[in-house]
Structures are given as C-alpha cells and as structure tokens.
Coordinates of C-alpha atoms in Angstrom, one line a residue:
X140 CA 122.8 109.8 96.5
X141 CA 122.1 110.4 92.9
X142 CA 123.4 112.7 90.7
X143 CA 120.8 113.9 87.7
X144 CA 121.5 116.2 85.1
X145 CA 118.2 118.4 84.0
X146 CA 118.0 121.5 81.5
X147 CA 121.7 121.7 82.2
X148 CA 121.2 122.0 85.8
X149 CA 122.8 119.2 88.3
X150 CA 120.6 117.8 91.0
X151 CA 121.5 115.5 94.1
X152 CA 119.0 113.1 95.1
X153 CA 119.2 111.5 98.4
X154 CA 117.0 109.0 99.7
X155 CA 114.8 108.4 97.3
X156 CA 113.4 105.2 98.8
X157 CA 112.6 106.9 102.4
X158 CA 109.0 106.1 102.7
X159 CA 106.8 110.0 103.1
X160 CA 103.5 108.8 103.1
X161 CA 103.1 105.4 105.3
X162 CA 99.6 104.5 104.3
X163 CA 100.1 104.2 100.5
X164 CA 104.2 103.3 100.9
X165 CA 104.6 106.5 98.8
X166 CA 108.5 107.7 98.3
X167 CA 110.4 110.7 98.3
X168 CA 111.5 109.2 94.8
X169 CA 107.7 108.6 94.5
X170 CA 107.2 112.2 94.9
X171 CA 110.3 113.8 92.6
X172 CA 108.9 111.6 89.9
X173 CA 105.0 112.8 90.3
X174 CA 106.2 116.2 90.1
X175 CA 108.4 115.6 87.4
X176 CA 105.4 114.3 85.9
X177 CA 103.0 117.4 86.2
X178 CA 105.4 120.1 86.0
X179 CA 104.5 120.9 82.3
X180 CA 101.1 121.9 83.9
X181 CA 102.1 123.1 87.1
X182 CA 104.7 125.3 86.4
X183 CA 102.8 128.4 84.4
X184 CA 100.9 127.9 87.8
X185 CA 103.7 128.9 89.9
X186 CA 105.6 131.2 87.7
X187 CA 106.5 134.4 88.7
X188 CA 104.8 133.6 91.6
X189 CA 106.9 133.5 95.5
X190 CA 106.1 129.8 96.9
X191 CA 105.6 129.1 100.7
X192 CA 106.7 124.9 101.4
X193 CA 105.1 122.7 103.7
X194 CA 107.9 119.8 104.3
X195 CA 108.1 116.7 106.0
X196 CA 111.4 115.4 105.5
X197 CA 110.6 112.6 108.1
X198 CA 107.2 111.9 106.3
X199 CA 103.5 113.3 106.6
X200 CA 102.9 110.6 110.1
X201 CA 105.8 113.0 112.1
X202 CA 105.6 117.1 111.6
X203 CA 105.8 119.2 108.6
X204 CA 106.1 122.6 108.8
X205 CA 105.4 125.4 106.2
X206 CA 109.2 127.1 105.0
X207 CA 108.7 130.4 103.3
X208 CA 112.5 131.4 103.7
X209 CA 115.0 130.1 101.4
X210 CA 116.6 126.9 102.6
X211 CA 120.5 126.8 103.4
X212 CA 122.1 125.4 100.6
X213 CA 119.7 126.9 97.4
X214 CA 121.8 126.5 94.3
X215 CA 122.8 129.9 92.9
X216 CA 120.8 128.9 90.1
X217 CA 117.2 128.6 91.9
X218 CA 115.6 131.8 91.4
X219 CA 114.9 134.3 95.2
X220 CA 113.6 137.9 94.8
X221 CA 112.5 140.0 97.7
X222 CA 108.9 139.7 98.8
X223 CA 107.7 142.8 100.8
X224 CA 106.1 140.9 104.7
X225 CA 104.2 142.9 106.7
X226 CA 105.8 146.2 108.7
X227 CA 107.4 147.1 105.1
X228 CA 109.7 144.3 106.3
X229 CA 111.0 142.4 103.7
X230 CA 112.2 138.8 103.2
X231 CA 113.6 136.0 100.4
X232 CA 111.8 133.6 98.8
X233 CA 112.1 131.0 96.1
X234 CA 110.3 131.3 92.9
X235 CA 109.6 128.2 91.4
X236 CA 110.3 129.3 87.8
X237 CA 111.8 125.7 86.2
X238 CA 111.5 122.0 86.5
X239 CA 115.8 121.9 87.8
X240 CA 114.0 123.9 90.6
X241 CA 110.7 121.8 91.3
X242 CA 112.8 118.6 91.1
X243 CA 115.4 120.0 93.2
X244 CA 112.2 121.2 96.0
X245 CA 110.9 117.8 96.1
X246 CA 114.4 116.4 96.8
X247 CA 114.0 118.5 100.0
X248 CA 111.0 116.5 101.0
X249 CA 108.5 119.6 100.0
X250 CA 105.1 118.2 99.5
X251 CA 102.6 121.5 99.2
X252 CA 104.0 124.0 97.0
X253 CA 101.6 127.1 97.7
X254 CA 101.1 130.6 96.3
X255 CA 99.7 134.2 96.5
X256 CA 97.3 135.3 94.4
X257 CA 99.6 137.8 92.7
X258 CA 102.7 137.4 90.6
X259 CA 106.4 139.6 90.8
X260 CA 106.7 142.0 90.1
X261 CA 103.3 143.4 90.8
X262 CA 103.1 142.7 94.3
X263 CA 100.0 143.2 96.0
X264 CA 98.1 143.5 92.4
X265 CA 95.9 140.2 92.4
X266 CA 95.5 138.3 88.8
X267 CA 93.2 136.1 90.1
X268 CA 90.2 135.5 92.7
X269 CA 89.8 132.4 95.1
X270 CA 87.5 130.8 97.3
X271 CA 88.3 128.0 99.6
X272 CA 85.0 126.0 100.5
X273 CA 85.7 124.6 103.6
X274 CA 82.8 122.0 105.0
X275 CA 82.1 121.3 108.7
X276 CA 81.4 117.5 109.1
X277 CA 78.7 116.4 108.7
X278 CA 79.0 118.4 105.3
X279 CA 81.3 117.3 102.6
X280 CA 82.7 118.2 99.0
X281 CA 79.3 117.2 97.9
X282 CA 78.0 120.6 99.6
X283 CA 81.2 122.3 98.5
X284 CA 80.2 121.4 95.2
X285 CA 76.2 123.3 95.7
X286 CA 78.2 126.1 96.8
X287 CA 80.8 126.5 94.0
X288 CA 77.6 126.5 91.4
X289 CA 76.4 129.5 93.1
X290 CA 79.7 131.1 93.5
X291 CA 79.9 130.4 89.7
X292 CA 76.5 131.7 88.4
X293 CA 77.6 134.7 90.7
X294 CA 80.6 135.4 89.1
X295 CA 79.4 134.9 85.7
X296 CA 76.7 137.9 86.5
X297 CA 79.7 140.4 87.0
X298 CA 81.6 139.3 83.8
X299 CA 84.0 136.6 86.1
X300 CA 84.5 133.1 84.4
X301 CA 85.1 131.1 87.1
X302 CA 87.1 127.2 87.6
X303 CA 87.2 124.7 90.0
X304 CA 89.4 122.5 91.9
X305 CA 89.7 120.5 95.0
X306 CA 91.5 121.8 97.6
X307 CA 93.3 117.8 98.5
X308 CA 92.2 118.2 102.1
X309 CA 88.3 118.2 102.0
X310 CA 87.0 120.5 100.4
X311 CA 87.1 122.9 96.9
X312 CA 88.9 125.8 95.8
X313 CA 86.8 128.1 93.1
X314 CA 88.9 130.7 91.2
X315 CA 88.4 133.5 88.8
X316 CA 90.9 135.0 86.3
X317 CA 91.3 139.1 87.1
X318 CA 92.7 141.8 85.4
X319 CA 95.7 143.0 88.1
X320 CA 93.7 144.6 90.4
X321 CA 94.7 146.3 94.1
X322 CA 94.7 143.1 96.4
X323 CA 92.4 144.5 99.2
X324 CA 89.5 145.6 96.6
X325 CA 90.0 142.4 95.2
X326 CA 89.5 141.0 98.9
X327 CA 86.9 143.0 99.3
X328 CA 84.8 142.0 96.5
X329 CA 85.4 138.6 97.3
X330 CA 84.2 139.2 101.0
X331 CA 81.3 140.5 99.5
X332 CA 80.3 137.7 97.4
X333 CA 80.4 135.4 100.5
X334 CA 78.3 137.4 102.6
X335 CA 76.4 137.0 99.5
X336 CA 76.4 133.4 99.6
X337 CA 75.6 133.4 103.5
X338 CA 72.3 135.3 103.1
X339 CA 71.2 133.5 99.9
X340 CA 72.2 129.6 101.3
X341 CA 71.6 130.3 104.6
X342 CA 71.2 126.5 105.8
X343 CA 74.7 125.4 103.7
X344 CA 76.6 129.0 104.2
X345 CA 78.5 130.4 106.6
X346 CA 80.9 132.9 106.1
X347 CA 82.3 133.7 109.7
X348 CA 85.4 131.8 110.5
X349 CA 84.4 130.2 114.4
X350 CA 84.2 127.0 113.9
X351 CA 81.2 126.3 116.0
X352 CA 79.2 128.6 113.3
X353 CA 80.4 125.5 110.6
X354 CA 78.6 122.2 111.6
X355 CA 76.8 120.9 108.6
X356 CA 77.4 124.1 106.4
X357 CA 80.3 125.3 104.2
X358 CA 82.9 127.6 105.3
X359 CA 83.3 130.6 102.4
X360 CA 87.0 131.1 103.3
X361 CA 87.6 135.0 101.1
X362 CA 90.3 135.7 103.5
X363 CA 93.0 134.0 101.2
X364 CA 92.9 137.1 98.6
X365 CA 94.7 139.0 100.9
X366 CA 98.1 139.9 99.3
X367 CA 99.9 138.2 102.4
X368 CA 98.2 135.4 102.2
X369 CA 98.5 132.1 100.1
X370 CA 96.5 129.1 98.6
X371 CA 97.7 125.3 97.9
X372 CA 98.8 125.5 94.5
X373 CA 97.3 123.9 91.5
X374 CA 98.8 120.0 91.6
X375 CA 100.4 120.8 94.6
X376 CA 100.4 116.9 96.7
X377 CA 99.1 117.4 100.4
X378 CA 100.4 116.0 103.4
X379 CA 97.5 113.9 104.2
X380 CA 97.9 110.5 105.3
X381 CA 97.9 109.9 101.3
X382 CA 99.5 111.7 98.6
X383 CA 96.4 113.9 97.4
X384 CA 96.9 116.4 95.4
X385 CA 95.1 119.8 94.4
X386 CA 93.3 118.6 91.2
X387 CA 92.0 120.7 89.0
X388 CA 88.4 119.3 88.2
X389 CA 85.2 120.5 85.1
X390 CA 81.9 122.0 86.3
X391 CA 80.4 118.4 84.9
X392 CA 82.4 117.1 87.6
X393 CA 81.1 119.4 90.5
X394 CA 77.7 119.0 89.0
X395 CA 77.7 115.1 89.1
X396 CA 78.9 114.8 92.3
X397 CA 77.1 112.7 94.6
X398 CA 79.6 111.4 96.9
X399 CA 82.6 112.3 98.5
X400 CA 84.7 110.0 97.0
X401 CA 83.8 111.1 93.8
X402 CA 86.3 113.9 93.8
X403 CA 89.4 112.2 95.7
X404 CA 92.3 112.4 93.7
X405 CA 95.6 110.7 94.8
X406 CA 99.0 111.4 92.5
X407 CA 99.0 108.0 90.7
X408 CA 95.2 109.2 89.0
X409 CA 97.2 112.1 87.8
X410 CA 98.2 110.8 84.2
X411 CA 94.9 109.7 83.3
X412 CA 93.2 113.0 83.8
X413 CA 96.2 115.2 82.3
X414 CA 95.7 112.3 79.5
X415 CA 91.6 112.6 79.5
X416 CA 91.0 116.4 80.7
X417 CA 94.4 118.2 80.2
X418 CA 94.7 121.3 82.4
X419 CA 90.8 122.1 83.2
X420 CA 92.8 125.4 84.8
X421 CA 94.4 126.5 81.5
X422 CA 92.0 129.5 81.1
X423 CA 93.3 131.0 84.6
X424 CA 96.2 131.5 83.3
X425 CA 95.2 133.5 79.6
X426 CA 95.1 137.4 79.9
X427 CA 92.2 137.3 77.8
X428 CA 90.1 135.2 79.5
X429 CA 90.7 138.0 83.0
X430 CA 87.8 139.8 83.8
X431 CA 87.4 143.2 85.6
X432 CA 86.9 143.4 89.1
X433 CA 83.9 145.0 89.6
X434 CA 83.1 148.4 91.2
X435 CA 82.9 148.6 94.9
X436 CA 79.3 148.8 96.6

C-alpha cells in the first residue's frame, strides 16, 4: 500500500503493480497514472455530472461489471448527491468533481468512467446531444466516419455545431453542445435525425436496434439521450483486451480515414495528442458555443 497526498486529500494505493490488461501488461498503477495524466481535460467532462463505473478489479480477461452505487468505504470527501432512477425511486451516486476523487476511482480498479447527458442539478435537462455509430462487421469506423459527416452537415443545417470522438470499442460517438433542453425532446430530435440518416444512406444506415438489421451498415444508436441513460465518457479507458480510450478526434481526422486502424487510440498515444491537438472537445463544454434544440416536427 501507498499512501499519496493530493490537493490535501489522502489516497491509499494498493496494488499498483496487479496486471489489468494482460495483452499490453498494463497496471492498475498504469491506469492511476493515465488518469492522472488526463484529468486536466477530463474532468470539466465529468463535472457536475453523476458517473456509472465499469470495474475489473481482477482485470479486463475475468468480469467487470458496471457500479452506479457508491462503493463501501467512499471517503467523506468524494462528492454523492441523489440521482432520481426510474419509479421516482431514487439512489446515490458519485460525482466525479476533483482529481483526489478520479485518482482515488482508479485505485478501485474503475476503468470506464461514463455519464448522462445532463448535469446536477438540472436533471433530466440535456446540455448536449450524442450519437453512438455502432458498425456491424463487415462495416468499420471507416463507415462510422461517412456517417458522422452526414450527421454533421445535418446538424449544422439546424444551427448544431457538432464534434467527434471514438467510442474505444469500434466505433464513433458524434456530439452536439445544447442549450438545457427537456431530455425526451432532446431524444426525440435526435431519433429523428437517425431516421433521417436511415432513409438518406439507406445501404450504410440502419437505425433499428436487431442486430440482424446491422450486417455491413451502421447502427445510429439515439437511444443514449435518454435522461436514464449514459455514454462512455470523454477519455474514459475501455475494458477491451487493451487499454483504449474514448479519444476525442478533428473532422480532418474522420475525413482522412481510410482504415480502421487509423483511429485506434491506446492510453500511452494520449500525451502526444493532448500535446499536438489539445482537447478537440473543448467547444462541448462553452455555453456559447450550445445551440437550440430545434422545434418538434
């Protein structure tokens, strides 16, 4: 065990060599340092914002499993509010406000850090839109990436500005910056939009979610803009048999893709881009960069 002091907040660190991701011989020490790394971007990410973990403390080759409840043990200093569930039930959950609490999450062998699409204490009033492009093999990111630029040239006609990033699975996430608006016209719109894309692609769309619909096209996944429902965070590592991460990428990028190795981003690639790119997803997170949702049909 090691004992770390951090903006005045003690941390325990224990087994810091215990090997989470086999394939790359990847750390939990490994993994409190990447995210000590990116937290300077990845925090105004996750701020204000209750986070759902997926952990493996025995490493991504055994199960993980997704925690939204606040572990046994939470320092009194780790920020919990109440987060309404469905039924009017309600429930605990961390809010990942502070890099004492991100370091202190990745101690507990969390790897995905994910989010609503809302922040407290608005609940239910999405600040952002997001599309998960899912591909069924034999498609890739490369068709991902066709179908972002469409989704993007569609939201600019409605006043949207729009960003990408890859989801660290196989695919790519596309967000747009709102005004707060009420979640379910929010979902609605964005349900819209991929019927949209469906009718206009209709040899690389599909927006039904059976999975024999998806060979060889792109999934449009809206359903995540529900206000129960959450989306791997920006920077967030996956627990893949390597430690991808989320990684925010430009439109150049989508555009020039032409493989799908062209957009596979592990945590040691990290530096480099904060270095050459900084946070492509900075805009998401400026009020004056939010557009209006637009009208219903």
């Amino acid at each position: 065990m090691t004992s770390t002091v951090v903006e005045g907040r003690t941390i325990e660190l224990t087994s810091l060599d215990r090997v989470l991701y086999p394939a790359a011989g990847f750390t939990k020490g490994d993994v409190v340092d990447y995210y000590a790394s990116v937290a300077e971007v990845l925090l105004p990410h996750l701020r204000d914002r209750p986070v759902s973990f997926v952990r493996a403390p025995r490493g991504v080759e055994a199960e993980s499993f997704m925690a939204k409840h606040v572990p046994p043990g939470t320092p009194e200093w780790v920020t919990v509010r109440e987060v309404h569930r469905v039924g009017g039930k309600t429930d605990r959950q961390v809010v990942v406000q502070n890099l004492p609490t991100l370091l202190w999450a990745a101690n507990l062998s969390v790897l995905e850090l994910h989010t609503p699409q809302w922040r407290l204490p608005a609940e239910g009033m999405a600040d952002r839109l997001v599309f998960d492009l899912d591909p069924g093999a034999p498609a890739t990111i490369v068709q991902c990436c066709a179908v972002a630029r469409w989704l993007r040239d569609r939201l600019e006609r409605d006043g949207l500005p729009s960003y990408a990033k890859t989801s660290g699975s196989k695919g790519l996430h596309v967000l747009a910056p709102l005004r707060p608006a009420d979640s379910e016209a929010a979902a609605g719109y964005a349900e819209r939009l991929a019927r949209e894309a469906a009718e206009a692609l209709p040899d690389l769309v599909v927006d039904q979610v059976p999975r024999r619909l998806r060979e060889g096209r792109v999934f449009v996944d809206h359903g995540q803009n529900l206000w129960t429902r959450t989306t791997a965070a920006p920077y967030t590592l996956r627990a893949r048999p390597r430690p991808a991460v989320s990684t925010p990428v430009t439109w150049d990028e989508v555009a020039g893709c032409e493989q799908p190795g062209d957009l596979v981003f592990t945590a040691c690639d990290l530096a480099s881009r904060l270095e050459r790119h900084g946070d492509p997803l900075a805009p998401l997170l400026d009020p004056s960069r939010a557009g209006r949702l637009p009208d219903g049909p």
